[in-house]
Coordinates of C-alpha atoms in Angstrom, one line a residue:
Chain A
X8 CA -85.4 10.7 -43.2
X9 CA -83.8 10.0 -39.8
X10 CA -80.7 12.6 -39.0
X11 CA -79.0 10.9 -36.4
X12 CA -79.8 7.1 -36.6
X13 CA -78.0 4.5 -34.9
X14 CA -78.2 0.4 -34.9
X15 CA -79.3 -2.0 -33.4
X16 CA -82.3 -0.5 -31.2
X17 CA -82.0 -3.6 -28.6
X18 CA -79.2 -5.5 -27.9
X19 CA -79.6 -8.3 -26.0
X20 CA -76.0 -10.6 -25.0
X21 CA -74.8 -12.6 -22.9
X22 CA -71.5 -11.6 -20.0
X23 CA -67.9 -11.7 -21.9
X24 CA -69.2 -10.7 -25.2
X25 CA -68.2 -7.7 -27.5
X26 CA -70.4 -6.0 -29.3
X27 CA -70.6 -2.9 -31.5
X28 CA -73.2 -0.1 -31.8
X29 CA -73.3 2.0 -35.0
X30 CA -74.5 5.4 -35.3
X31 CA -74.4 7.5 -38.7
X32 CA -75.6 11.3 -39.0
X33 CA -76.7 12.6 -42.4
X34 CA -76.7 16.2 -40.6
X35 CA -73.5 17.2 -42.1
X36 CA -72.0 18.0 -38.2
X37 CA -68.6 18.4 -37.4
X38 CA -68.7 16.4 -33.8
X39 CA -70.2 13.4 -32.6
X40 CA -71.1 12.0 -28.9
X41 CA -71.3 9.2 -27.0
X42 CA -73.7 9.2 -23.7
X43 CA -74.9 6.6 -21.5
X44 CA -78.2 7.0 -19.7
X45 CA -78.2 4.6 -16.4
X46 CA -81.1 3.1 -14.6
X47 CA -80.9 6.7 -12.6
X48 CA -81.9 8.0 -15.9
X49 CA -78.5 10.3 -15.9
X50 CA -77.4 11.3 -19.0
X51 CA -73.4 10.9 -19.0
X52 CA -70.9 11.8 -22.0
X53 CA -68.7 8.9 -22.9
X54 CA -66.6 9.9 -25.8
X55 CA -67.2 13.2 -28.3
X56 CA -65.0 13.0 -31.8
X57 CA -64.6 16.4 -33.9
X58 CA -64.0 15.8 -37.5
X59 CA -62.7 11.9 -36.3
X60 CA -60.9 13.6 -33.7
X61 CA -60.9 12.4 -30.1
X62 CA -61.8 15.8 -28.0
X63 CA -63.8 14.3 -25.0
X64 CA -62.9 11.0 -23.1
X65 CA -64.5 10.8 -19.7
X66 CA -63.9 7.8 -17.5
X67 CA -64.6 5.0 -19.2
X68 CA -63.5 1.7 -18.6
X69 CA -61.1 0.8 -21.5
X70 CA -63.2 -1.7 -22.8
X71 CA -65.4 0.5 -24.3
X72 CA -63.9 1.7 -27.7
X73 CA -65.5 4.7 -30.4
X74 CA -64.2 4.5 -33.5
X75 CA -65.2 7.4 -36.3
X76 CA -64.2 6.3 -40.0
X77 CA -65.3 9.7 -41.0
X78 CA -67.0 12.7 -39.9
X79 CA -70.7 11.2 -40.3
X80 CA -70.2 8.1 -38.4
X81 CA -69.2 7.2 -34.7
X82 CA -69.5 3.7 -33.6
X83 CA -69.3 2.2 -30.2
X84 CA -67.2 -1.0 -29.8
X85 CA -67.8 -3.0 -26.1
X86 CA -65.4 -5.5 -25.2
X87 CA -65.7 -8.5 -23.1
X88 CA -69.3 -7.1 -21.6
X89 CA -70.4 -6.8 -18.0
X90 CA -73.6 -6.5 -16.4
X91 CA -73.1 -3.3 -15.2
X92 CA -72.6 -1.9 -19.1
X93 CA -76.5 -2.3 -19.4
X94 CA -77.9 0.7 -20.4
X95 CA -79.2 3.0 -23.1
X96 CA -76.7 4.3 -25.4
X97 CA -77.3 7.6 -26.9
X98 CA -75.8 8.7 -29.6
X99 CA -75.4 12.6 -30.6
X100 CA -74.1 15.2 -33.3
X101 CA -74.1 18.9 -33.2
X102 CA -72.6 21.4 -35.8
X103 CA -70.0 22.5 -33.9
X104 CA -68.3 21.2 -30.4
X105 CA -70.6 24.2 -28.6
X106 CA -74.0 23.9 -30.7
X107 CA -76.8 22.0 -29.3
X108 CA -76.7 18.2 -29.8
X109 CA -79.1 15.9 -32.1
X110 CA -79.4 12.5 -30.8
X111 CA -80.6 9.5 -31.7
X112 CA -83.1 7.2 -30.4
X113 CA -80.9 4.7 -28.5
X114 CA -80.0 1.6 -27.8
X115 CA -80.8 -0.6 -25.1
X116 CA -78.4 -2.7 -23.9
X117 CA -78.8 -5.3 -22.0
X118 CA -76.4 -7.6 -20.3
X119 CA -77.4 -11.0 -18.8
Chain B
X28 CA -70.6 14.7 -7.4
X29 CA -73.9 16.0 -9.2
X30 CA -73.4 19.1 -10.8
X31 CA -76.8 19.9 -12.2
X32 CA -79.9 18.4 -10.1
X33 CA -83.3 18.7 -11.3
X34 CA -85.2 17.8 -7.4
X35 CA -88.4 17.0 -8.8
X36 CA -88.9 14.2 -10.7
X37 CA -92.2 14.7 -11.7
X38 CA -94.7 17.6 -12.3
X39 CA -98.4 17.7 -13.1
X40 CA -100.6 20.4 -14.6
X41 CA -103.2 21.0 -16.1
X42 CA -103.9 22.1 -19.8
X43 CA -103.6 25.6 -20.3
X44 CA -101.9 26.1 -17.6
X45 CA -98.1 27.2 -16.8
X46 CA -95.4 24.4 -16.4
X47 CA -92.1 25.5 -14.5
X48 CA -89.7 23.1 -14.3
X49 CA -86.8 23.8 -12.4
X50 CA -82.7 23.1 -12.3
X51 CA -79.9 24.3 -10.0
X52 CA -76.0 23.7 -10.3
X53 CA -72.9 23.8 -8.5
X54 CA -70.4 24.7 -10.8
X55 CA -69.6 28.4 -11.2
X56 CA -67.5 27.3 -14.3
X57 CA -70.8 26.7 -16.4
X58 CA -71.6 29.5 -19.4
X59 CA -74.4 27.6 -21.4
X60 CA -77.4 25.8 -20.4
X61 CA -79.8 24.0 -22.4
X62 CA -83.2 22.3 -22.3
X63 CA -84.1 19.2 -23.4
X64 CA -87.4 17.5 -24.2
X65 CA -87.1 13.9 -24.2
X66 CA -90.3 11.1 -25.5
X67 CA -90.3 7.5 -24.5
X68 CA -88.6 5.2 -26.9
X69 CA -87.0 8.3 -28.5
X70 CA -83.8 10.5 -27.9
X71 CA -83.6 13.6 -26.3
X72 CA -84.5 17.1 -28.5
X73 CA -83.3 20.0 -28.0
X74 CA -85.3 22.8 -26.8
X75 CA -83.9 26.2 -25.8
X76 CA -80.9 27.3 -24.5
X77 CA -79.4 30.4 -22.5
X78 CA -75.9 32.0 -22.4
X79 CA -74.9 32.8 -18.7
X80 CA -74.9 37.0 -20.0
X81 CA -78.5 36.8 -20.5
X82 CA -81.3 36.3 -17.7
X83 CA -84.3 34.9 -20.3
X84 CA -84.9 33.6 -23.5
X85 CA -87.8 32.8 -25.3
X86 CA -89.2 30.9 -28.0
X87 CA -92.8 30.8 -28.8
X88 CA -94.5 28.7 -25.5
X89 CA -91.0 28.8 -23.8
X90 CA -89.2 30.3 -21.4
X91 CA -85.9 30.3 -19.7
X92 CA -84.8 32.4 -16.8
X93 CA -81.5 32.1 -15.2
X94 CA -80.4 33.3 -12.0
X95 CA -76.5 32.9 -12.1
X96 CA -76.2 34.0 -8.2
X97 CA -78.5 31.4 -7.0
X98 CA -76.9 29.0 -9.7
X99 CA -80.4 28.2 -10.4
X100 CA -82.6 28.6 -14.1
X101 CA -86.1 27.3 -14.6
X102 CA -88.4 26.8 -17.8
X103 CA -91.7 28.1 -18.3
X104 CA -94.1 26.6 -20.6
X105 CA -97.2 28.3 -21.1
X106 CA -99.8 27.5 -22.5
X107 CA -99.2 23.6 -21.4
X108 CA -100.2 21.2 -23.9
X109 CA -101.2 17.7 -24.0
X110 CA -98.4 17.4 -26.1
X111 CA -95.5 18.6 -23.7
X112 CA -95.7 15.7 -21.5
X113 CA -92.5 14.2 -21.8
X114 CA -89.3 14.1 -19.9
X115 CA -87.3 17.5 -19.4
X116 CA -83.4 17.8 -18.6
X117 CA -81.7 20.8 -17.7
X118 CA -78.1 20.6 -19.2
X119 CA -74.9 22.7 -19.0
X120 CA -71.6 23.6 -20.5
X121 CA -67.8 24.4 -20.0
X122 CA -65.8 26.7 -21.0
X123 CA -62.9 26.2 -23.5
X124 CA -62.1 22.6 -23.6
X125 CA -65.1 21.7 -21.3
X126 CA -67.6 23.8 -24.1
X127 CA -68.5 20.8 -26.0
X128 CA -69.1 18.4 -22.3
X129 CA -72.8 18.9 -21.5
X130 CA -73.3 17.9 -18.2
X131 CA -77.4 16.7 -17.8
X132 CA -79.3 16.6 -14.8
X133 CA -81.4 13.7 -14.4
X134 CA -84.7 15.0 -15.5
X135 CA -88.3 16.2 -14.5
X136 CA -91.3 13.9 -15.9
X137 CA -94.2 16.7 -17.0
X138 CA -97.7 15.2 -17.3
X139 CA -100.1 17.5 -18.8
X140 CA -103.7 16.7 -18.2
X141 CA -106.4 17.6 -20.8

């Protein structure tokens, strides 16, 4: 029973699309992440939400978009894609906004 | 500007043996730090963490010393096991509205050899 799970896996599409990512926890946590691992293998935060509250919102081009209908769910929305948004997208959750994270096993995107 | 390097990218050792993997930073702001095990194909997991008032935690096969004036903390893993190769980052926290922005260095590969 997978605690943080998020869909698709792979994406694979093509410059100038959107495209969404989903993630749902069934961990019961208050806050949920967004992180983007690079081709340098860094791990950055994107976005964190605290019971569907924006509290974290690095520097992200304004075409990336989280949206969080409720407290178990964060998803990603990517418009008008570039190749530079390939990556794997990690989702997260932790109980609190200072516990350690739980994250799920990612999404590759790739952008040709 | 990276706040939290981890300068090797790889370590090998053999089974049985200790494991240190190591992590500095730059930001005298940073309180928590964390350890992250990470498999390919999966997410990261979380491993063990340490409060910047304490010098070492441990938990069963790990770990964690920190040295807050050389902004530097390292994990031990001893016995290594087959089982502990994997990708390691070092991550680290904020305080007040920075406590829930882990910032992750960019990770040690561990290869343990039977």
């Amino acid at each position: 029973d997978t605690a943080v799970s998020q869909t698709p896996k792979y994406l694979v599409t093509q410059m100038g699309n959107d495209k969404s990512i989903k993630c749902e926890q069934n961990l019961g946590h208050d806050t949920m992440y967004w992180y983007k691992q690079d081709s340098k293998k860094f791990l950055k935060i994107m976005f964190s939400y605290n019971n569907k509250e924006l509290i974290i919102n690095e520097t992200v081009p304004n075409r990336f978009s989280p949206k969080s209908p409720d407290k178990a769910h964060l998803n990603l929305h990517i418009n008008s894609l570039e190749l530079g948004d390939s990556a794997v997208y990690f989702c997260a959750s932790s109980q609190t906004r200072v516990a350690e994270a739980f994250f799920g096993q990612g999404t590759r995107l790739t952008v040709v | 500007d990276q706040q939290v390097k981890q300068n090797s990218p790889s370590l090998s050792v053999q089974e049985g043996r200790i494991s240190i993997l190591n992590c500095d930073y730059t930001n005298s702001m940073f309180d928590y730090f964390l350890w992250y095990k990470k498999y390919p194909a999966e997410g990261p997991t979380f491993l063990i963490s340490i409060s910047s008032i304490k010098d070492k935690n441990e938990d069963e096969r790990f770990t964690v010393f920190l040295n807050k004036s050389a902004k530097h903390l390292s994990l031990h893993i001893v016995p290594s096991q087959p089982g502990d190769s994997a990708v390691y980052f070092c991550a680290a926290r904020g305080r007040g509205t920075n406590a829930g922005k882990s910032t992750f260095g960019d990770g040690t590969t561990l290869t343990v050899k039977p």
